[in-house]
Coordinates of C-alpha atoms in Angstrom, one line a residue:
Chain A
M1 CA 0.0 0.0 0.0
I2 CA 1.3 3.4 -0.9
E3 CA 1.6 6.1 1.8
P4 CA -1.8 7.9 2.2
S5 CA -0.1 11.2 1.3
T6 CA 0.7 9.8 -2.2
A7 CA -2.3 7.6 -2.7
E8 CA -4.0 7.9 -6.0
Y9 CA -7.4 7.8 -4.2
S10 CA -8.6 11.0 -2.6
A11 CA -12.0 9.5 -1.8
D12 CA -12.6 9.2 1.9
N13 CA -14.5 6.0 2.5
A14 CA -14.2 6.3 6.2
P15 CA -17.2 6.4 8.5
Q16 CA -18.3 9.9 9.3
L17 CA -16.8 11.2 12.6
T18 CA -16.7 14.6 14.2
P19 CA -13.7 15.7 16.3
E20 CA -15.9 15.5 19.4
Q21 CA -16.9 11.9 18.6
A22 CA -13.3 10.9 17.8
I23 CA -12.0 12.3 21.1
A24 CA -14.8 10.5 23.0
N25 CA -14.1 7.3 21.1
L26 CA -10.5 7.3 22.3
Q27 CA -12.0 6.3 25.7
S28 CA -14.5 3.9 24.2
S29 CA -14.7 0.4 25.7
D30 CA -14.7 -0.8 22.1
L31 CA -11.0 -1.1 21.3
S32 CA -11.6 -1.0 17.5
L33 CA -13.3 2.4 17.9
R34 CA -10.3 3.7 19.9
Y35 CA -7.9 2.4 17.2
Y36 CA -9.9 4.1 14.4
A37 CA -10.3 7.3 16.4
A38 CA -6.6 7.7 16.9
W39 CA -6.0 7.3 13.2
W40 CA -8.8 9.7 12.3
L41 CA -7.6 12.5 14.6
G42 CA -4.2 12.3 12.9
R43 CA -5.6 12.0 9.4
F44 CA -7.7 15.1 9.8
R45 CA -5.1 16.9 11.9
V46 CA -7.4 17.7 14.8
N47 CA -4.8 19.7 16.6
Q48 CA -6.4 20.5 19.9
P49 CA -4.5 20.3 23.3
E50 CA -7.0 17.7 24.6
V51 CA -6.4 15.5 21.6
V52 CA -2.7 15.6 22.0
D53 CA -3.0 14.8 25.7
A54 CA -5.4 11.9 25.0
L55 CA -3.0 10.5 22.3
I56 CA 0.0 10.8 24.6
A57 CA -2.0 8.8 27.2
A58 CA -2.8 6.2 24.5
L59 CA 1.0 5.7 24.0
E60 CA 0.9 3.8 27.3
D61 CA -2.2 1.8 26.5
E62 CA -2.2 -1.8 27.8
A63 CA -5.7 -2.9 26.8
D64 CA -5.2 -3.3 23.0
R65 CA -2.8 -6.1 22.3
T66 CA -2.2 -8.4 19.3
E67 CA -1.5 -12.1 19.6
L68 CA 2.2 -11.4 19.1
G69 CA 2.3 -8.8 21.9
G70 CA 2.0 -5.7 19.7
Y71 CA 0.2 -2.5 20.7
P72 CA -2.0 -1.4 17.8
L73 CA -3.5 1.6 19.6
R74 CA 0.0 2.8 20.6
R75 CA 1.1 2.5 17.0
N76 CA -1.8 4.7 15.7
A77 CA -1.4 7.2 18.5
A78 CA 2.3 7.5 17.8
R79 CA 1.6 8.0 14.1
A80 CA -1.1 10.6 14.8
L81 CA 1.1 12.6 17.1
G82 CA 3.6 13.2 14.3
K83 CA 0.9 14.6 12.1
L84 CA -0.4 17.0 14.8
G85 CA 2.9 18.8 15.1
D86 CA 2.8 19.5 18.8
G87 CA 6.2 19.2 20.4
K88 CA 4.6 18.3 23.7
A89 CA 4.5 14.7 22.5
V90 CA 8.3 14.4 22.0
P91 CA 9.3 13.0 25.5
S92 CA 6.6 10.3 25.3
L93 CA 7.5 9.4 21.7
I94 CA 11.2 9.1 22.7
K95 CA 10.1 6.6 25.4
C96 CA 8.3 4.7 22.7
L97 CA 11.6 4.0 21.0
E98 CA 12.2 1.4 23.8
C99 CA 8.8 -0.3 23.3
A100 CA 8.9 -4.1 22.7
D101 CA 6.6 -3.6 19.6
F102 CA 8.7 -3.0 16.5
Y103 CA 5.9 -1.1 14.9
V104 CA 5.5 1.3 17.8
R105 CA 9.3 2.0 17.6
E106 CA 8.9 2.6 13.9
A107 CA 5.9 4.9 14.2
A108 CA 7.7 6.9 17.0
A109 CA 10.8 7.4 14.9
E110 CA 8.7 8.6 12.0
S111 CA 6.8 11.0 14.1
L112 CA 10.0 12.3 15.8
L113 CA 11.2 13.1 12.3
M114 CA 8.0 15.0 11.6
L115 CA 8.3 16.9 14.8
R116 CA 12.0 17.6 14.0
A117 CA 12.7 16.5 17.6
K118 CA 16.4 17.4 18.1
T119 CA 16.2 16.0 21.7
A120 CA 15.6 12.5 20.3
A121 CA 19.1 12.2 18.8
S122 CA 20.7 10.0 21.5
A123 CA 17.7 7.7 21.8
L124 CA 17.6 7.2 18.0
I125 CA 21.4 6.6 18.0
Q126 CA 20.9 3.9 20.5
L127 CA 18.8 1.9 18.1
L128 CA 21.8 1.7 15.7
D129 CA 23.6 -0.3 18.4
G130 CA 25.7 -3.0 16.9
G131 CA 25.8 -1.3 13.5
V132 CA 25.2 -3.0 10.2
A133 CA 26.3 -6.4 11.6
A134 CA 23.3 -6.3 14.0
A135 CA 20.9 -5.0 11.5
V136 CA 19.4 -8.3 10.5
Q137 CA 15.9 -9.7 10.0
V138 CA 14.0 -10.9 13.0
P139 CA 13.4 -14.6 12.3
G140 CA 9.9 -15.3 11.0
R141 CA 9.0 -11.6 10.9
P142 CA 8.9 -9.3 7.9
H143 CA 11.1 -6.7 9.5
L144 CA 14.7 -6.1 10.8
I145 CA 15.6 -5.9 14.5
Q146 CA 15.1 -2.1 14.4
P147 CA 13.2 0.3 12.1
Y148 CA 16.5 1.4 10.6
E149 CA 15.0 3.3 7.7
A150 CA 12.9 5.5 10.0
V151 CA 15.8 6.0 12.4
L152 CA 18.3 7.0 9.8
E153 CA 15.9 9.4 8.2
A154 CA 15.0 11.0 11.5
L155 CA 18.7 11.4 12.4
G156 CA 19.2 13.2 9.0
A157 CA 16.1 15.4 9.4
I158 CA 17.1 16.6 13.0
K159 CA 20.7 17.3 11.8
A160 CA 22.3 14.9 14.2
T161 CA 25.8 15.3 12.8
E162 CA 27.3 13.4 15.8
A163 CA 25.7 10.3 14.1
I164 CA 27.5 10.6 10.8
S165 CA 30.1 7.9 11.5
L166 CA 27.3 5.5 12.6
I167 CA 25.1 6.2 9.7
Q168 CA 27.8 5.9 6.9
P169 CA 28.2 2.1 7.2
F170 CA 24.5 1.7 6.4
L171 CA 25.2 2.9 2.9
E172 CA 26.5 -0.8 2.5
H173 CA 23.6 -2.5 4.2
P174 CA 22.3 -5.5 2.2
I175 CA 18.8 -4.0 1.9
P176 CA 18.6 -1.2 -0.8
R177 CA 15.8 0.7 1.0
V178 CA 18.1 1.0 4.0
Q179 CA 20.9 2.2 1.8
C180 CA 18.6 4.8 0.4
A181 CA 17.7 6.0 3.9
A182 CA 21.4 6.2 4.8
A183 CA 22.2 8.2 1.6
R184 CA 19.3 10.5 2.4
A185 CA 20.5 11.1 5.9
M186 CA 24.2 11.5 4.8
Y187 CA 23.1 14.2 2.3
Q188 CA 21.2 16.1 4.9
L189 CA 24.1 15.9 7.4
T190 CA 27.0 16.7 4.9
Q191 CA 25.3 18.4 1.9
D192 CA 27.7 16.3 -0.2
S193 CA 26.2 15.8 -3.7
A194 CA 27.7 12.3 -3.9
Y195 CA 25.0 11.1 -1.6
G196 CA 22.3 12.8 -3.7
E197 CA 23.8 11.1 -6.8
R198 CA 23.5 7.7 -5.1
L199 CA 19.7 8.3 -4.8
V200 CA 19.6 9.5 -8.5
K201 CA 21.1 6.2 -9.5
V202 CA 18.3 4.3 -7.7
L203 CA 15.9 6.0 -10.1
D204 CA 17.2 3.5 -12.8
S205 CA 16.6 0.5 -10.5
S206 CA 14.4 -2.3 -12.0
D207 CA 12.3 -2.3 -8.9
L208 CA 9.4 0.2 -9.1
K209 CA 8.9 0.3 -5.3
L210 CA 12.5 1.2 -4.9
R211 CA 12.3 3.9 -7.5
R212 CA 9.4 5.3 -5.5
V213 CA 11.5 5.3 -2.3
A214 CA 14.3 7.2 -4.1
L215 CA 11.7 9.7 -5.4
G216 CA 10.5 10.3 -1.9
D217 CA 14.0 10.7 -0.5
L218 CA 15.1 13.1 -3.2
G219 CA 12.0 15.2 -2.5
A220 CA 12.7 15.1 1.2
I221 CA 16.3 16.3 0.8
G222 CA 15.4 18.8 -2.0
Y223 CA 18.3 17.7 -4.2
L224 CA 18.0 20.2 -7.1
A225 CA 20.4 18.4 -9.4
A226 CA 18.0 15.5 -9.6
A227 CA 15.1 17.6 -11.1
E228 CA 15.3 16.3 -14.7
A229 CA 16.1 12.7 -13.6
I230 CA 13.0 12.8 -11.4
A231 CA 10.8 14.1 -14.2
S232 CA 11.9 11.3 -16.5
A233 CA 12.0 8.5 -14.0
K234 CA 9.8 5.5 -14.7
A235 CA 7.2 6.0 -11.9
E236 CA 3.7 7.4 -11.5
N237 CA 3.4 11.1 -12.0
S238 CA 2.0 11.6 -8.5
F239 CA 5.3 10.4 -7.0
K240 CA 7.3 12.6 -9.3
L241 CA 5.2 15.6 -8.5
I242 CA 5.6 15.1 -4.8
A243 CA 9.4 14.7 -5.3
L244 CA 9.6 17.9 -7.4
K245 CA 7.4 19.8 -4.9
G246 CA 10.1 18.9 -2.3
L247 CA 12.8 20.3 -4.6
L248 CA 10.7 23.4 -5.2
E249 CA 10.1 24.1 -1.5
H250 CA 13.8 23.9 -0.9
Q251 CA 14.2 26.6 -3.5
L252 CA 11.7 29.0 -2.0
P253 CA 12.6 31.5 0.8
E254 CA 11.3 30.8 4.3
E255 CA 9.6 34.2 4.3
L256 CA 6.1 33.4 2.8
D257 CA 4.9 36.8 2.1
N258 CA 8.1 37.7 0.2
L259 CA 7.9 35.2 -2.5
H260 CA 10.7 35.7 -4.9
V261 CA 10.7 32.9 -7.6
S262 CA 14.2 32.0 -8.7
D263 CA 15.1 30.6 -12.1
D264 CA 15.8 27.2 -10.5
A265 CA 12.3 27.3 -8.9
I266 CA 10.8 28.1 -12.4
R267 CA 12.7 25.2 -13.9
V268 CA 11.2 22.9 -11.3
M269 CA 7.7 24.2 -11.9
N270 CA 8.0 23.8 -15.6
L271 CA 8.8 20.1 -15.0
M272 CA 5.9 19.9 -12.7
D273 CA 3.6 21.4 -15.3
S274 CA 4.7 18.7 -17.8
L275 CA 3.6 16.0 -15.4
L276 CA 0.0 17.2 -15.0
Chain B
M1 CA -0.9 -3.0 -44.3
T2 CA -2.3 -1.3 -41.2
E3 CA -4.3 -4.5 -40.4
E4 CA -1.0 -6.4 -40.2
L5 CA 0.5 -3.7 -37.9
I6 CA -2.7 -4.0 -35.7
R7 CA -2.3 -7.7 -35.5
A8 CA 1.3 -7.3 -34.4
V9 CA 0.1 -5.2 -31.5
T10 CA -2.5 -7.9 -30.4
L11 CA 0.1 -10.6 -30.7
A12 CA 3.0 -8.8 -28.9
D13 CA 3.9 -11.2 -26.0
T14 CA 6.6 -9.1 -24.2
P15 CA 6.6 -5.5 -23.1
A16 CA 9.5 -4.7 -25.5
R17 CA 7.7 -6.3 -28.5
M18 CA 4.6 -4.3 -27.6
V19 CA 6.6 -1.1 -27.7
D20 CA 8.0 -2.0 -31.1
A21 CA 4.6 -3.0 -32.5
V22 CA 2.9 0.2 -31.2
Q23 CA 5.8 2.3 -32.6
N24 CA 5.2 0.7 -36.0
L25 CA 1.5 1.2 -35.8
A26 CA 1.7 4.8 -34.8
A27 CA 4.2 5.5 -37.6
A28 CA 1.6 4.4 -40.1
R29 CA -0.5 7.5 -39.3
D30 CA -3.7 5.7 -40.3
A31 CA -7.0 6.5 -38.8
A32 CA -7.8 2.8 -38.9
A33 CA -5.3 2.4 -36.1
I34 CA -7.2 4.6 -33.6
P35 CA -9.1 2.0 -31.6
T36 CA -6.0 -0.2 -31.2
L37 CA -3.9 2.8 -30.1
I38 CA -6.5 3.7 -27.5
A39 CA -6.6 0.1 -26.3
V40 CA -2.9 0.3 -25.6
F41 CA -3.6 2.8 -22.8
G42 CA -5.1 -0.1 -20.8
Y43 CA -2.1 -2.6 -21.2
N44 CA -0.2 -1.3 -18.2
N45 CA 2.9 -0.6 -20.4
P46 CA 3.8 3.0 -19.9
A47 CA 6.4 3.2 -22.7
A48 CA 3.9 1.8 -25.2
A49 CA 1.1 4.0 -23.9
A50 CA 3.2 7.1 -24.4
I51 CA 4.0 6.1 -28.0
A52 CA 0.3 5.4 -28.6
A53 CA -0.6 8.8 -27.1
A54 CA 1.9 10.6 -29.3
G55 CA 0.5 8.8 -32.4
L56 CA -3.1 9.8 -31.5
I57 CA -2.0 13.4 -30.9
E58 CA -0.4 13.4 -34.4
L59 CA -3.6 12.1 -35.9
G60 CA -5.4 14.9 -34.1
E61 CA -9.1 15.8 -34.5
V62 CA -10.0 12.6 -36.4
A63 CA -9.2 10.6 -33.2
V64 CA -11.3 12.8 -30.9
P65 CA -14.7 11.1 -31.2
Q66 CA -13.3 7.6 -30.4
L67 CA -11.1 9.0 -27.6
L68 CA -14.2 10.5 -26.1
E69 CA -16.2 7.3 -26.5
Q70 CA -13.6 4.9 -25.3
I71 CA -12.6 6.5 -22.0
D72 CA -12.0 3.6 -19.6
D73 CA -14.2 4.0 -16.5
Y74 CA -12.5 1.1 -14.7
N75 CA -8.8 1.8 -15.2
Y76 CA -7.7 5.3 -14.0
G77 CA -4.2 4.8 -15.6
A78 CA -5.7 4.3 -19.0
R79 CA -8.2 7.2 -18.3
A80 CA -5.3 9.5 -17.6
Y81 CA -3.7 8.8 -21.0
S82 CA -7.0 9.4 -22.7
I83 CA -7.4 12.8 -21.0
R84 CA -3.8 13.9 -21.6
T85 CA -4.2 13.0 -25.3
L86 CA -7.5 14.9 -25.5
A87 CA -5.9 17.8 -23.7
A88 CA -3.0 17.8 -26.2
I89 CA -5.3 17.7 -29.2
A90 CA -7.2 20.6 -27.6
D91 CA -10.4 20.0 -29.6
P92 CA -13.2 21.8 -27.8
R93 CA -15.5 18.8 -28.2
A94 CA -13.7 17.4 -25.2
L95 CA -15.0 20.1 -23.0
D96 CA -17.8 18.2 -21.3
V97 CA -15.7 15.3 -20.5
L98 CA -12.8 17.4 -19.2
I99 CA -15.3 19.4 -17.0
T100 CA -16.9 16.2 -15.5
I101 CA -13.5 14.6 -14.9
A102 CA -11.8 17.6 -13.5
A103 CA -14.6 18.1 -11.0
T104 CA -15.5 14.5 -10.1
D105 CA -13.0 11.8 -11.0
F106 CA -11.7 9.9 -7.9
A107 CA -8.1 9.7 -9.3
P108 CA -6.1 12.9 -8.8
T109 CA -3.8 12.1 -11.7
V110 CA -6.8 12.1 -14.1
R111 CA -8.2 15.3 -12.5
R112 CA -4.9 17.1 -12.9
A113 CA -4.7 16.2 -16.6
A114 CA -8.2 17.4 -17.1
A115 CA -7.6 20.7 -15.2
K116 CA -4.5 21.5 -17.3
G117 CA -6.5 20.6 -20.5
L118 CA -9.4 22.8 -19.6
G119 CA -7.3 26.0 -20.0
N120 CA -5.9 25.1 -23.4
L121 CA -8.8 24.2 -25.7
H122 CA -9.0 25.7 -29.2
W123 CA -11.9 28.0 -28.2
H124 CA -11.9 29.8 -31.6
Q125 CA -13.3 26.5 -33.2
L126 CA -16.6 27.1 -31.4
S127 CA -19.2 29.4 -32.8
V128 CA -19.9 32.6 -30.8
P129 CA -22.8 31.8 -28.4
D130 CA -21.4 28.3 -27.8
S131 CA -17.9 29.7 -27.1
Q132 CA -19.2 32.1 -24.5
T133 CA -21.0 29.3 -22.6
A134 CA -18.0 27.0 -22.9
L135 CA -15.6 29.5 -21.5
T136 CA -17.9 30.3 -18.6
R137 CA -18.2 26.6 -17.7
A138 CA -14.4 26.0 -18.0
L139 CA -13.7 29.0 -15.8
S140 CA -16.2 28.1 -13.1
T141 CA -14.9 24.5 -13.0
L142 CA -11.3 25.7 -12.6
L143 CA -12.3 28.2 -10.0
S144 CA -14.1 25.5 -8.0
I145 CA -11.3 23.0 -8.1
S146 CA -8.8 25.7 -7.2
Q147 CA -10.2 25.2 -3.7
D148 CA -9.7 21.4 -3.6
S149 CA -8.1 19.9 -0.5
D150 CA -5.4 18.2 -2.5
W151 CA -2.5 20.6 -3.3
S152 CA -1.7 18.9 -6.6
I153 CA -5.2 19.6 -7.8
R154 CA -4.9 23.2 -6.8
Y155 CA -1.6 23.4 -8.6
A156 CA -3.1 22.0 -11.8
A157 CA -6.1 24.4 -11.5
V158 CA -3.6 27.3 -11.4
V159 CA -1.9 26.0 -14.6
G160 CA -5.3 25.8 -16.3
L161 CA -6.3 29.2 -15.1
Q162 CA -3.1 30.7 -16.3
A163 CA -3.8 29.4 -19.8
L164 CA -7.4 30.5 -19.7
A165 CA -6.3 34.0 -18.7
K166 CA -5.2 34.5 -22.4
I167 CA -9.0 35.2 -23.1
P168 CA -9.4 38.9 -22.4
E169 CA -12.8 38.8 -20.8
L170 CA -11.7 36.1 -18.3
R171 CA -8.6 37.9 -17.2
H172 CA -10.2 39.8 -14.5
P173 CA -11.9 37.1 -12.5
I174 CA -8.8 34.9 -12.9
R175 CA -6.5 37.5 -11.6
A176 CA -8.8 38.1 -8.6
R177 CA -8.8 34.3 -7.7
L178 CA -5.0 34.1 -8.1
E179 CA -4.5 37.0 -5.8
E180 CA -6.7 35.3 -3.2
M181 CA -4.6 32.1 -3.6
L182 CA -1.4 34.0 -3.3
A183 CA -2.6 35.4 0.0
S184 CA -4.2 32.3 1.5
D185 CA -3.0 29.0 0.0
P186 CA -1.5 26.9 2.8
E187 CA 1.2 25.3 0.4
K188 CA 4.3 27.3 -0.5
A189 CA 4.6 25.3 -3.7
V190 CA 1.1 26.3 -4.9
R191 CA 1.7 29.9 -3.9
S192 CA 4.9 30.0 -5.9
R193 CA 3.1 28.6 -8.9
V194 CA 0.4 31.3 -8.6
Y195 CA 3.2 33.9 -8.4
L196 CA 4.6 32.5 -11.6
A197 CA 1.2 32.6 -13.3
H198 CA 0.6 36.1 -12.0
S199 CA 3.8 37.4 -13.4
Q200 CA 3.2 36.2 -17.0

C-alpha cells in the first residue's frame, strides 16, 4: 500500500466522525473504535490540546494487544502525534523508542522526524547499536531488528551530525531501502552531492517500489540536481510531482509573504507542469 | 498494411515487442489504427502508452470522437492517458468530458490532466454563443477545483487558469482568484506557482 499522502485515491471511504466523537471514542470500551479514532484524529489533523493529551496517554495503553504482543493503539497514537505537530509529544515518543513492539518504535521514529525533535538524537542513535552487523531480520518476521529506515531518516532530518560515523556504514547495508535512507541522511548531514547522486542512480533500478522510495528521498532532501532525472523517472506522475514539490520548496525562501521565484524554482515548476 | 500492424500489437507477447509494435502502428499515421492505439492505454505498459498517445495526438481531430467514447471508466491509468491525449489535441468537443472529470474523478492524476487541459482548448473553433457558454463553464470548473483539499489539484487548477487568462474577458476574475490564492493557499509550492502565473 502506498503512503496515504501519495495515494491515487482521494475519496474518503471512512465512516463519518466529528472531532468530538473521535475524542470521545479514544476512551471507548470498544478497542476498534479507539484504534480508528486515533488514526482519524491524525488523518484530519485535529490539533487540539485535549487531543494531543489523549493520544499521549494512549502511548501507554495496555488494553489493545495483538497475539504477538503488539500494541495497535499505541502505533496509531504515535503516528497521529507526528501529524499534529505538537512538540509536547516528544518525550513520550522518545520513550516509545524502547517499546517491545517494533511497529511502535517505527511509528515513534517517523513522528519524531515529523516533529523535528532534536532531543531525540541520543535515543535514536541507541537503536543503531551493533551497526550493520546487528541490522538483520527478525526470524519469522517481515522486518529487521530495528526500524533502521525511519531511524536513519530521523537522524538526518534533525541534523544529528554526531551520528555521521554511525550512519555511513549503512550505505552498504544489504537492503537497498536501508541504503537509500542512509544516503538521504548523509546528504542532509553533509550536503555532499555524492549522496544525492546515489539516490539518483536508484531511479534507474528495475524495482518500481525502490524507485518510488528514491523519489520520496530526493524530495525530502530537496536535491535540485535531480530535477530532470525525477521528471523522466519510470514511476507514476503523482510520486514525481511530490518529489519535485520537495525540490521546489527547498528553492523558496522561508519568508512566505516575500515570494521571490528564482530561475531554479521556475525550472522545477515547468517540469511539474509537464507531469499534470 | 495497417491491419498487419494492428495484428502485431495484439500478438505482442513481451513489453518490448509491444513497444515496437505500437511504434510501427503509430508511424503508419492511419485513422484505422485509432481503436488499437486507444486500447494500448489499458495494457499497463507506460512506454507503449506514451507512444500510442503521441501517435493519436499526431492524428489529431480525427481521433477525438473515439477517444471520447472509449474512456475507460474502470482503469484510471488508461483514463489519464486518454485525458492527456485529448488535452494535447485541444479539440473543444472534449469540454464536457474534461469538466466532468476535473470536478468529479476519484483519481487525482486524471483530474490534474483534465484541469490542465481545460485551460488550453481551441476556443476559436466554437461558434460565438457556444464559445461564451463553454468559456464560462471551463472558468467556473477551474475556480471551483482551485479550492480542492489536494495541493496537486490546486496546482493543476492554477496551470489551467493561467492558460485561460489569455482570453481577455476572463482575465479579471482569474487575476482576482489568483490574488486570493497568493494570500491564502497553505502550500508554499502552490503559492509559488500562482506567483509565476501572475507574473506572466
